[in-house]
Amino acid sequence: MKKPNFRFFVFGAALAFFYSCETNESTDIDTKAQSEQFEVINVTTHDGQPFSTGKKSSSTGKYVANPGGGVMMQAFYWDVPAGGNWWNTVNTKLTDWSNAGIGSVWLPPVSKAQNGPFSMGYDPTDYFDFGDYNQNGTTETRFGSKTELVSLITKAHAENMQVYADIVINHNSGGQSEANPFTGTNTWTNFTGISSGKFKRSAANFYKNSFGNNDEGSFGGFPDLCHADPYVKDWLWLRADGVGKYYKNTMKFDGWRFDYVKGFGPWVVNAWNANVGGFSVGEYWDANVNTLEWWANNANSSVFDFACYYKMNDAFDGNNLNVLNDDMMWKRNPYKAVTFVSNHDTDEISGKMLAYAYILTHEGYPTIFYRDYEEWLNKSKLNNLIWIHNNKATGNTSILYTDNDEYIARRNGYNGNPGLVVYLNNSDTWQERWIQTNWANTQIKDFTGNSTWYPTTQGDKWVKIQCPPRGYSVWSINQ
């Protein structure tokens, strides 16, 4: 889902969110590493049973060997400055992001769209115009030229970072009017004159057509691309010079963020992944964890953890940290869960630092939002949490304590890494708790620096820790 950016349609949508939750005091997660994305590491749970976990693996991932598995940067926000300089802006930040521990960058849709120099890219016209053809009133896209985009991707790879493309394949926009034999009217479905000359489309390639009246969903009155059409399949993911393989093999993208996947069946992303490869995550905007898991399994893809997002909003803005016991996608399968605090579409959580402390110490693939990092929040504190994620956030999760104001969880560690204990405090006063760690007779410290305590655990692994008001602390072995 995204905010539509177009001239001829006005779209309003009401979203209904359904929650599926189960309350448990201790959540120990036993998952299987996914093919192509993870290398399997054999470790042992706290009760001595073996299980498989993994580290995110890629040819360009700087933090392949690190316990946390990586952090993604959403490198844009809605209505970034127009004028064709955004790719250059991002390029100048890549070295600092890489040094901070960010391992991947998610870019907005990169091809020419209907609204030309003002478009955020979610109204695509020509998938092969990256800012090098004069159409839709501009040569460059809102973000810049093809040369500048290639320079950004090349620089990211030099910094050992991956680059993910935002893929919009539910709908198109900017076609010419044509007589449509399937509707008996004129429709804006003639894309035969696109400047790149690649993946020309007509009314036969959009619903309603010879393949049926509709698929899972349409968006905003835009022509709804028909993925059941062999011609569309061929151009999107089958042919060597089609969209997917051109983006991966020529433009050198490493993965994909699929936009508005509610609009088509999960088999589409599954087929893309099988034929193109690379990391993938889908925007299935729904708080029902059963639905998220269903989509991720059938698409063979990661999915944004909207269940986690809305639970964090309830917890940190609603003063009810007990809801963090509820079910979320990262608890079902952390290897298919991409967690986030805000993005270009939704920014509901006001207790953001607590939310970032949560996703950067827990399982899943955490995403940092550009404006949170560069403009709105404390960058040093976020960098500290990214370091903790990459170096300490290991193993499965046990929830140790919750009430309305407090939440304490333990990452149980693996492969010699000791893991951590995270303490979140949403009250107005300092809090202290006795908790059980994984460490006996061991000095620990708060790696955020929010507490100056250096306590030593008892022989039975119990210790008292503290947490500042409206804040967090993260404890691990003092080494």
mmCIF file of C-alpha atoms in Angstrom, residues 156-442:
data_model
loop_
_atom_site.group_PDB
_atom_site.id
_atom_site.type_symbol
_atom_site.label_atom_id
_atom_site.label_comp_id
_atom_site.label_asym_id
_atom_site.label_seq_id
_atom_site.Cartn_x
_atom_site.Cartn_y
_atom_site.Cartn_z
ATOM 1 C CA ALA A 156 26.439 0.723 -2.049
ATOM 2 C CA HIS A 157 28.075 -2.467 -3.261
ATOM 3 C CA ALA A 158 31.511 -0.962 -2.703
ATOM 4 C CA GLU A 159 30.379 -0.380 0.889
ATOM 5 C CA ASN A 160 29.291 -4.039 1.070
ATOM 6 C CA MET A 161 25.608 -3.129 1.244
ATOM 7 C CA GLN A 162 22.700 -4.661 -0.627
ATOM 8 C CA VAL A 163 20.198 -2.564 -2.601
ATOM 9 C CA TYR A 164 16.492 -3.443 -2.805
ATOM 10 C CA ALA A 165 14.173 -2.115 -5.517
ATOM 11 C CA ASP A 166 10.547 -1.198 -4.800
ATOM 12 C CA ILE A 167 8.560 -3.230 -7.358
ATOM 13 C CA VAL A 168 5.102 -1.978 -8.365
ATOM 14 C CA ILE A 169 3.437 -4.627 -10.543
ATOM 15 C CA ASN A 170 -0.193 -4.520 -9.413
ATOM 16 C CA HIS A 171 -1.136 -1.572 -11.614
ATOM 17 C CA ASN A 172 0.163 0.815 -14.255
ATOM 18 C CA SER A 173 -0.569 4.442 -15.088
ATOM 19 C CA GLY A 174 0.116 6.907 -17.877
ATOM 20 C CA GLY A 175 -1.164 4.858 -20.798
ATOM 21 C CA GLN A 176 -3.052 6.347 -23.730
ATOM 22 C CA SER A 177 -6.770 5.941 -24.285
ATOM 23 C CA GLU A 178 -7.836 3.081 -26.560
ATOM 24 C CA ALA A 179 -11.006 1.227 -27.557
ATOM 25 C CA ASN A 180 -11.231 -1.750 -25.226
ATOM 26 C CA PRO A 181 -13.065 -4.771 -26.676
ATOM 27 C CA PHE A 182 -13.349 -6.364 -23.230
ATOM 28 C CA THR A 183 -15.216 -3.437 -21.670
ATOM 29 C CA GLY A 184 -16.888 -1.893 -24.695
ATOM 30 C CA THR A 185 -15.479 1.476 -23.645
ATOM 31 C CA ASN A 186 -12.256 3.411 -23.957
ATOM 32 C CA THR A 187 -9.659 2.708 -21.255
ATOM 33 C CA TRP A 188 -6.233 4.152 -20.433
ATOM 34 C CA THR A 189 -4.448 0.896 -21.261
ATOM 35 C CA ASN A 190 -2.375 1.672 -24.348
ATOM 36 C CA PHE A 191 1.303 1.505 -23.359
ATOM 37 C CA THR A 192 2.569 0.597 -26.839
ATOM 38 C CA GLY A 193 4.280 3.964 -27.282
ATOM 39 C CA ILE A 194 6.552 3.859 -24.225
ATOM 40 C CA SER A 195 9.990 5.264 -24.972
ATOM 41 C CA SER A 196 12.069 2.240 -23.967
ATOM 42 C CA GLY A 197 10.112 0.046 -26.394
ATOM 43 C CA LYS A 198 10.233 -2.802 -23.863
ATOM 44 C CA PHE A 199 7.199 -4.488 -22.277
ATOM 45 C CA LYS A 200 4.610 -2.739 -24.391
ATOM 46 C CA ARG A 201 1.093 -3.280 -23.040
ATOM 47 C CA SER A 202 -2.469 -2.926 -24.293
ATOM 48 C CA ALA A 203 -5.994 -3.683 -23.094
ATOM 49 C CA ALA A 204 -5.353 -7.416 -23.572
ATOM 50 C CA ASN A 205 -2.812 -7.326 -20.708
ATOM 51 C CA PHE A 206 -5.073 -5.763 -18.075
ATOM 52 C CA TYR A 207 -8.208 -6.933 -16.309
ATOM 53 C CA LYS A 208 -10.923 -7.258 -17.507
ATOM 54 C CA ASN A 209 -9.593 -9.349 -20.400
ATOM 55 C CA SER A 210 -9.665 -12.837 -21.914
ATOM 56 C CA PHE A 211 -8.266 -14.293 -18.675
ATOM 57 C CA GLY A 212 -11.068 -13.017 -16.464
ATOM 58 C CA ASN A 213 -12.767 -10.009 -14.982
ATOM 59 C CA ASN A 214 -10.393 -9.364 -12.072
ATOM 60 C CA ASP A 215 -7.785 -10.783 -9.722
ATOM 61 C CA GLU A 216 -7.388 -10.260 -5.967
ATOM 62 C CA GLY A 217 -7.541 -6.459 -6.008
ATOM 63 C CA SER A 218 -7.238 -3.235 -7.984
ATOM 64 C CA PHE A 219 -5.887 0.098 -6.837
ATOM 65 C CA GLY A 220 -7.172 3.625 -7.277
ATOM 66 C CA GLY A 221 -8.774 3.196 -10.681
ATOM 67 C CA PHE A 222 -5.429 2.379 -12.308
ATOM 68 C CA PRO A 223 -5.340 -0.313 -15.023
ATOM 69 C CA ASP A 224 -4.902 -3.630 -13.173
ATOM 70 C CA LEU A 225 -2.068 -5.689 -14.671
ATOM 71 C CA CYS A 226 -3.015 -9.317 -15.466
ATOM 72 C CA HIS A 227 -0.323 -11.670 -14.183
ATOM 73 C CA ALA A 228 -2.188 -14.682 -15.601
ATOM 74 C CA ASP A 229 -1.324 -13.420 -19.089
ATOM 75 C CA PRO A 230 1.717 -15.369 -20.435
ATOM 76 C CA TYR A 231 2.976 -12.183 -22.097
ATOM 77 C CA VAL A 232 2.971 -10.357 -18.739
ATOM 78 C CA LYS A 233 4.662 -13.272 -16.960
ATOM 79 C CA ASP A 234 7.291 -13.387 -19.679
ATOM 80 C CA TRP A 235 8.143 -9.700 -19.403
ATOM 81 C CA LEU A 236 8.030 -9.525 -15.611
ATOM 82 C CA TRP A 237 10.076 -12.545 -14.527
ATOM 83 C CA LEU A 238 10.739 -15.135 -17.258
ATOM 84 C CA ARG A 239 12.724 -13.597 -20.100
ATOM 85 C CA ALA A 240 16.391 -12.699 -19.669
ATOM 86 C CA ASP A 241 15.791 -9.078 -20.699
ATOM 87 C CA GLY A 242 12.523 -8.727 -18.740
ATOM 88 C CA VAL A 243 11.920 -6.538 -15.737
ATOM 89 C CA GLY A 244 13.115 -8.827 -12.948
ATOM 90 C CA LYS A 245 16.237 -10.187 -14.578
ATOM 91 C CA TYR A 246 17.202 -6.838 -16.080
ATOM 92 C CA TYR A 247 16.908 -5.168 -12.672
ATOM 93 C CA LYS A 248 18.968 -7.931 -11.068
ATOM 94 C CA ASN A 249 21.585 -8.715 -13.696
ATOM 95 C CA THR A 250 22.025 -5.358 -15.458
ATOM 96 C CA MET A 251 21.012 -2.762 -12.868
ATOM 97 C CA LYS A 252 22.476 -4.997 -10.107
ATOM 98 C CA PHE A 253 19.655 -4.864 -7.574
ATOM 99 C CA ASP A 254 19.981 -7.499 -4.852
ATOM 100 C CA GLY A 255 16.354 -7.812 -3.816
ATOM 101 C CA TRP A 256 12.810 -6.573 -3.937
ATOM 102 C CA ARG A 257 10.156 -4.835 -1.882
ATOM 103 C CA PHE A 258 6.855 -5.769 -3.533
ATOM 104 C CA ASP A 259 4.225 -3.046 -3.333
ATOM 105 C CA TYR A 260 0.525 -3.692 -2.574
ATOM 106 C CA VAL A 261 0.704 -7.485 -2.723
ATOM 107 C CA LYS A 262 -2.933 -7.697 -1.637
ATOM 108 C CA GLY A 263 -3.724 -6.835 -5.248
ATOM 109 C CA PHE A 264 -2.549 -10.164 -6.716
ATOM 110 C CA GLY A 265 -2.008 -13.751 -5.616
ATOM 111 C CA PRO A 266 1.103 -14.772 -3.649
ATOM 112 C CA TRP A 267 1.996 -17.113 -6.509
ATOM 113 C CA VAL A 268 3.179 -14.048 -8.453
ATOM 114 C CA VAL A 269 5.941 -13.225 -5.954
ATOM 115 C CA ASN A 270 6.717 -16.936 -5.613
ATOM 116 C CA ALA A 271 7.223 -17.196 -9.380
ATOM 117 C CA TRP A 272 9.332 -14.019 -9.451
ATOM 118 C CA ASN A 273 11.547 -15.327 -6.652
ATOM 119 C CA ALA A 274 11.920 -18.742 -8.300
ATOM 120 C CA ASN A 275 12.922 -17.252 -11.646
ATOM 121 C CA VAL A 276 14.777 -14.079 -10.647
ATOM 122 C CA GLY A 277 16.096 -14.722 -7.130
ATOM 123 C CA GLY A 278 17.280 -12.234 -4.541
ATOM 124 C CA PHE A 279 15.858 -11.170 -1.197
ATOM 125 C CA SER A 280 12.175 -10.245 -1.201
ATOM 126 C CA VAL A 281 9.658 -8.701 1.183
ATOM 127 C CA GLY A 282 5.993 -8.027 0.526
ATOM 128 C CA GLU A 283 3.814 -5.158 1.697
ATOM 129 C CA TYR A 284 0.761 -7.098 2.878
ATOM 130 C CA TRP A 285 -0.911 -4.413 4.962
ATOM 131 C CA ASP A 286 -2.767 -6.458 7.541
ATOM 132 C CA ALA A 287 -2.364 -6.869 11.308
ATOM 133 C CA ASN A 288 -3.668 -10.455 11.252
ATOM 134 C CA VAL A 289 -0.601 -12.606 11.836
ATOM 135 C CA ASN A 290 -2.305 -15.669 10.368
ATOM 136 C CA THR A 291 -2.798 -13.799 7.104
ATOM 137 C CA LEU A 292 0.796 -12.528 7.089
ATOM 138 C CA GLU A 293 2.130 -16.039 7.659
ATOM 139 C CA TRP A 294 -0.153 -17.460 4.950
ATOM 140 C CA TRP A 295 1.063 -14.899 2.440
ATOM 141 C CA ALA A 296 4.763 -15.291 3.320
ATOM 142 C CA ASN A 297 4.627 -19.080 3.044
ATOM 143 C CA ASN A 298 2.739 -19.073 -0.257
ATOM 144 C CA ALA A 299 4.886 -16.294 -1.741
ATOM 145 C CA ASN A 300 8.121 -17.860 -0.443
ATOM 146 C CA SER A 301 9.014 -14.372 0.736
ATOM 147 C CA SER A 302 9.526 -12.241 3.777
ATOM 148 C CA VAL A 303 6.657 -9.947 4.760
ATOM 149 C CA PHE A 304 6.470 -6.684 6.690
ATOM 150 C CA ASP A 305 5.388 -7.474 10.239
ATOM 151 C CA PHE A 306 2.329 -5.245 10.505
ATOM 152 C CA ALA A 307 1.157 -7.360 13.444
ATOM 153 C CA CYS A 308 4.266 -6.262 15.350
ATOM 154 C CA TYR A 309 3.849 -2.657 14.192
ATOM 155 C CA TYR A 310 0.337 -2.300 15.582
ATOM 156 C CA LYS A 311 1.189 -4.141 18.797
ATOM 157 C CA MET A 312 4.052 -1.702 19.363
ATOM 158 C CA ASN A 313 1.670 1.183 18.803
ATOM 159 C CA ASP A 314 -0.690 -0.274 21.423
ATOM 160 C CA ALA A 315 2.204 -0.903 23.792
ATOM 161 C CA PHE A 316 4.245 2.272 23.654
ATOM 162 C CA ASP A 317 1.514 4.794 22.906
ATOM 163 C CA GLY A 318 -1.195 3.018 24.860
ATOM 164 C CA ASN A 319 0.774 2.236 28.053
ATOM 165 C CA ASN A 320 0.119 -1.475 27.812
ATOM 166 C CA LEU A 321 3.355 -3.367 27.341
ATOM 167 C CA ASN A 322 1.490 -6.589 28.116
ATOM 168 C CA VAL A 323 0.376 -6.692 24.472
ATOM 169 C CA LEU A 324 3.976 -7.513 23.512
ATOM 170 C CA ASN A 325 3.095 -11.018 24.694
ATOM 171 C CA ASP A 326 0.697 -11.276 21.755
ATOM 172 C CA ASP A 327 1.398 -13.053 18.510
ATOM 173 C CA MET A 328 3.462 -11.416 15.756
ATOM 174 C CA MET A 329 5.045 -12.556 12.509
ATOM 175 C CA TRP A 330 8.576 -12.508 13.962
ATOM 176 C CA LYS A 331 7.400 -15.019 16.575
ATOM 177 C CA ARG A 332 5.959 -17.293 13.884
ATOM 178 C CA ASN A 333 9.009 -17.139 11.635
ATOM 179 C CA PRO A 334 11.702 -14.506 12.236
ATOM 180 C CA TYR A 335 13.389 -15.387 8.941
ATOM 181 C CA LYS A 336 10.330 -14.157 7.040
ATOM 182 C CA ALA A 337 9.518 -11.128 9.222
ATOM 183 C CA VAL A 338 10.700 -7.600 8.390
ATOM 184 C CA THR A 339 10.026 -5.364 11.386
ATOM 185 C CA PHE A 340 9.630 -1.581 11.256
ATOM 186 C CA VAL A 341 8.647 1.432 13.366
ATOM 187 C CA SER A 342 7.485 3.792 10.612
ATOM 188 C CA ASN A 343 7.592 4.076 6.837
ATOM 189 C CA HIS A 344 6.532 6.317 3.959
ATOM 190 C CA ASP A 345 2.872 5.355 4.432
ATOM 191 C CA THR A 346 2.285 5.112 8.165
ATOM 192 C CA ASP A 347 3.823 6.822 11.166
ATOM 193 C CA GLU A 348 1.534 6.147 14.132
ATOM 194 C CA ILE A 349 3.982 5.241 16.892
ATOM 195 C CA SER A 350 5.098 8.212 18.998
ATOM 196 C CA GLY A 351 7.249 6.237 21.469
ATOM 197 C CA LYS A 352 9.702 5.524 18.684
ATOM 198 C CA MET A 353 12.920 4.992 20.618
ATOM 199 C CA LEU A 354 11.259 2.283 22.714
ATOM 200 C CA ALA A 355 9.948 0.732 19.516
ATOM 201 C CA TYR A 356 13.410 0.787 17.893
ATOM 202 C CA ALA A 357 14.898 -0.696 21.052
ATOM 203 C CA TYR A 358 12.331 -3.471 20.676
ATOM 204 C CA ILE A 359 12.879 -4.369 17.010
ATOM 205 C CA LEU A 360 16.686 -3.972 17.162
ATOM 206 C CA THR A 361 17.006 -6.388 20.079
ATOM 207 C CA HIS A 362 14.429 -8.933 18.902
ATOM 208 C CA GLU A 363 14.270 -11.417 16.069
ATOM 209 C CA GLY A 364 13.298 -10.454 12.545
ATOM 210 C CA TYR A 365 14.917 -8.181 9.964
ATOM 211 C CA PRO A 366 14.652 -4.614 11.371
ATOM 212 C CA THR A 367 14.149 -1.563 9.156
ATOM 213 C CA ILE A 368 15.223 2.005 9.965
ATOM 214 C CA PHE A 369 13.134 4.816 8.440
ATOM 215 C CA TYR A 370 15.177 7.567 6.760
ATOM 216 C CA ARG A 371 13.536 10.516 8.539
ATOM 217 C CA ASP A 372 13.768 8.846 11.943
ATOM 218 C CA TYR A 373 17.487 8.303 11.423
ATOM 219 C CA GLU A 374 18.501 11.467 9.589
ATOM 220 C CA GLU A 375 16.064 14.065 10.963
ATOM 221 C CA TRP A 376 13.749 13.176 13.824
ATOM 222 C CA LEU A 377 15.471 10.936 16.371
ATOM 223 C CA ASN A 378 18.852 10.737 18.087
ATOM 224 C CA LYS A 379 21.206 9.207 15.527
ATOM 225 C CA SER A 380 23.819 8.260 18.137
ATOM 226 C CA LYS A 381 21.242 6.290 20.105
ATOM 227 C CA LEU A 382 20.036 4.552 16.956
ATOM 228 C CA ASN A 383 23.630 3.717 15.989
ATOM 229 C CA ASN A 384 24.133 2.229 19.444
ATOM 230 C CA LEU A 385 21.055 0.027 18.990
ATOM 231 C CA ILE A 386 22.221 -1.019 15.517
ATOM 232 C CA TRP A 387 25.569 -2.041 17.032
ATOM 233 C CA ILE A 388 23.768 -4.028 19.729
ATOM 234 C CA HIS A 389 21.650 -5.729 17.075
ATOM 235 C CA ASN A 390 24.649 -6.691 14.961
ATOM 236 C CA ASN A 391 26.767 -7.882 17.880
ATOM 237 C CA LYS A 392 24.556 -9.059 20.750
ATOM 238 C CA ALA A 393 21.018 -9.835 19.517
ATOM 239 C CA THR A 394 21.500 -13.586 19.070
ATOM 240 C CA GLY A 395 19.476 -16.728 19.616
ATOM 241 C CA ASN A 396 15.812 -17.288 20.344
ATOM 242 C CA THR A 397 13.685 -15.167 22.653
ATOM 243 C CA SER A 398 12.284 -15.687 26.149
ATOM 244 C CA ILE A 399 9.910 -13.073 27.559
ATOM 245 C CA LEU A 400 10.794 -12.728 31.250
ATOM 246 C CA TYR A 401 8.371 -10.099 32.576
ATOM 247 C CA THR A 402 5.613 -7.791 31.410
ATOM 248 C CA ASP A 403 3.121 -5.389 32.932
ATOM 249 C CA ASN A 404 1.526 -2.178 31.675
ATOM 250 C CA ASP A 405 4.767 -0.203 31.960
ATOM 251 C CA GLU A 406 7.585 -2.745 31.831
ATOM 252 C CA TYR A 407 8.814 -5.406 29.448
ATOM 253 C CA ILE A 408 11.902 -7.609 29.865
ATOM 254 C CA ALA A 409 13.055 -10.244 27.376
ATOM 255 C CA ARG A 410 16.138 -12.397 26.972
ATOM 256 C CA ARG A 411 17.885 -13.359 23.755
ATOM 257 C CA ASN A 412 19.397 -16.724 24.556
ATOM 258 C CA GLY A 413 22.524 -16.474 22.397
ATOM 259 C CA TYR A 414 24.167 -19.012 20.089
ATOM 260 C CA ASN A 415 27.500 -20.155 18.741
ATOM 261 C CA GLY A 416 29.436 -18.718 21.664
ATOM 262 C CA ASN A 417 27.708 -15.332 21.604
ATOM 263 C CA PRO A 418 26.099 -14.669 25.008
ATOM 264 C CA GLY A 419 22.943 -12.899 23.801
ATOM 265 C CA LEU A 420 21.349 -10.123 25.856
ATOM 266 C CA VAL A 421 18.571 -8.978 28.155
ATOM 267 C CA VAL A 422 16.483 -5.984 27.062
ATOM 268 C CA TYR A 423 14.476 -3.932 29.553
ATOM 269 C CA LEU A 424 11.829 -1.450 28.311
ATOM 270 C CA ASN A 425 10.277 1.046 30.719
ATOM 271 C CA ASN A 426 7.299 3.139 29.639
ATOM 272 C CA SER A 427 6.722 4.705 33.055
ATOM 273 C CA ASP A 428 7.873 8.099 34.375
ATOM 274 C CA THR A 429 10.249 6.686 37.008
ATOM 275 C CA TRP A 430 13.293 4.426 37.169
ATOM 276 C CA GLN A 431 12.398 0.744 37.525
ATOM 277 C CA GLU A 432 14.317 -2.247 38.888
ATOM 278 C CA ARG A 433 13.684 -5.989 38.522
ATOM 279 C CA TRP A 434 15.270 -9.267 39.507
ATOM 280 C CA ILE A 435 15.505 -11.473 36.384
ATOM 281 C CA GLN A 436 17.178 -14.742 35.422
ATOM 282 C CA THR A 437 19.945 -14.536 32.839
ATOM 283 C CA ASN A 438 21.930 -17.197 30.977
ATOM 284 C CA TRP A 439 25.059 -16.310 32.938
ATOM 285 C CA ALA A 440 26.213 -17.517 36.378
ATOM 286 C CA ASN A 441 28.678 -15.533 38.505
ATOM 287 C CA THR A 442 29.304 -13.095 35.663
#
